[in-house]
């Protein structure tokens, strides 16, 4: 069929419109606005609670309209889900930590990597601590969905398997579990109080040293009374 015939039948090929990406400056501004929304929401959720914080209040503090906020997030729950996504990633990190039969030394190295991942996200533990009712309900809803459920269940299986492995010395298992408890005690349970204002570059070396102490890396603390543990 000739070009003339195509035009007559209305089947001429029109140039395909290609969606243009926004200029780099606009993309940067959009990312900046999204980050400011998340930071502001996290502050408000921690200070006054998830239930008492409205999307309008978040938008006003960010300095955007509510319509502009909706461009980035469809709902307050979506903001929350975005904020807690790193916790799901944390579970995946912890799973990889536990999947291989570790030595105490390797455990110390892996926990140090885990600490490096957790420290930048430690305010999330404040979020959970100050919103235990509503936040737990939303978190449980997320856990029952898709990959969240798989990661959550697999995490429990791996933890149970690792710490009940009789081929590992009991003393090693106790120390490894204690080292995890130490990390969560400093960063998790006490996140809203004692250590939250301590700069990361000050907290990290002290925390890593404490982990090594619990694990007795380098036999810093030999067994008392000459007993072999």
mmCIF file of N, CA, C and O in Angstrom, residues 6 30 45 68 100 112 128 155 173-174 189:
data_model
loop_
_atom_site.group_PDB
_atom_site.id
_atom_site.type_symbol
_atom_site.label_atom_id
_atom_site.label_comp_id
_atom_site.label_asym_id
_atom_site.label_seq_id
_atom_site.Cartn_x
_atom_site.Cartn_y
_atom_site.Cartn_z
ATOM 1 N N UNK A 6 -2.286 4.926 2.267
ATOM 2 C CA UNK A 6 -2.304 4.905 3.732
ATOM 3 C C UNK A 6 -2.988 6.136 4.291
ATOM 4 O O UNK A 6 -3.769 6.075 5.236
ATOM 5 N N UNK A 30 12.534 17.009 43.217
ATOM 6 C CA UNK A 30 11.513 16.022 43.571
ATOM 7 C C UNK A 30 12.036 15.065 44.630
ATOM 8 O O UNK A 30 11.336 14.740 45.590
ATOM 9 N N UNK A 45 5.796 11.587 63.769
ATOM 10 C CA UNK A 45 5.344 10.291 64.277
ATOM 11 C C UNK A 45 6.013 9.982 65.616
ATOM 12 O O UNK A 45 5.387 9.408 66.513
ATOM 13 N N UNK A 68 0.634 18.430 46.519
ATOM 14 C CA UNK A 68 2.028 18.097 46.188
ATOM 15 C C UNK A 68 2.494 16.890 46.982
ATOM 16 O O UNK A 68 3.245 16.050 46.474
ATOM 17 N N UNK A 100 25.216 -19.194 57.455
ATOM 18 C CA UNK A 100 26.354 -20.106 57.471
ATOM 19 C C UNK A 100 26.788 -20.353 58.912
ATOM 20 O O UNK A 100 26.655 -19.497 59.766
ATOM 21 N N UNK A 112 29.655 -6.409 63.225
ATOM 22 C CA UNK A 112 30.182 -5.070 62.955
ATOM 23 C C UNK A 112 29.565 -4.507 61.681
ATOM 24 O O UNK A 112 29.195 -3.322 61.622
ATOM 25 N N UNK A 128 9.132 2.888 66.429
ATOM 26 C CA UNK A 128 8.408 1.727 66.945
ATOM 27 C C UNK A 128 8.122 1.862 68.431
ATOM 28 O O UNK A 128 7.050 1.489 68.903
ATOM 29 N N UNK A 155 13.423 -15.867 58.934
ATOM 30 C CA UNK A 155 14.302 -15.328 59.972
ATOM 31 C C UNK A 155 14.191 -16.148 61.251
ATOM 32 O O UNK A 155 15.190 -16.524 61.865
ATOM 33 N N UNK A 173 27.538 -20.220 71.465
ATOM 34 C CA UNK A 173 26.153 -19.851 71.140
ATOM 35 C C UNK A 173 25.622 -18.795 72.096
ATOM 36 O O UNK A 173 24.939 -17.849 71.693
ATOM 37 N N UNK A 174 25.942 -18.956 73.379
ATOM 38 C CA UNK A 174 25.481 -17.982 74.375
ATOM 39 C C UNK A 174 26.114 -16.615 74.107
ATOM 40 O O UNK A 174 25.437 -15.582 74.152
ATOM 41 N N UNK A 189 16.241 -1.036 72.149
ATOM 42 C CA UNK A 189 15.443 -0.760 73.341
ATOM 43 C C UNK A 189 15.668 0.651 73.870
ATOM 44 O O UNK A 189 14.738 1.337 74.266
#
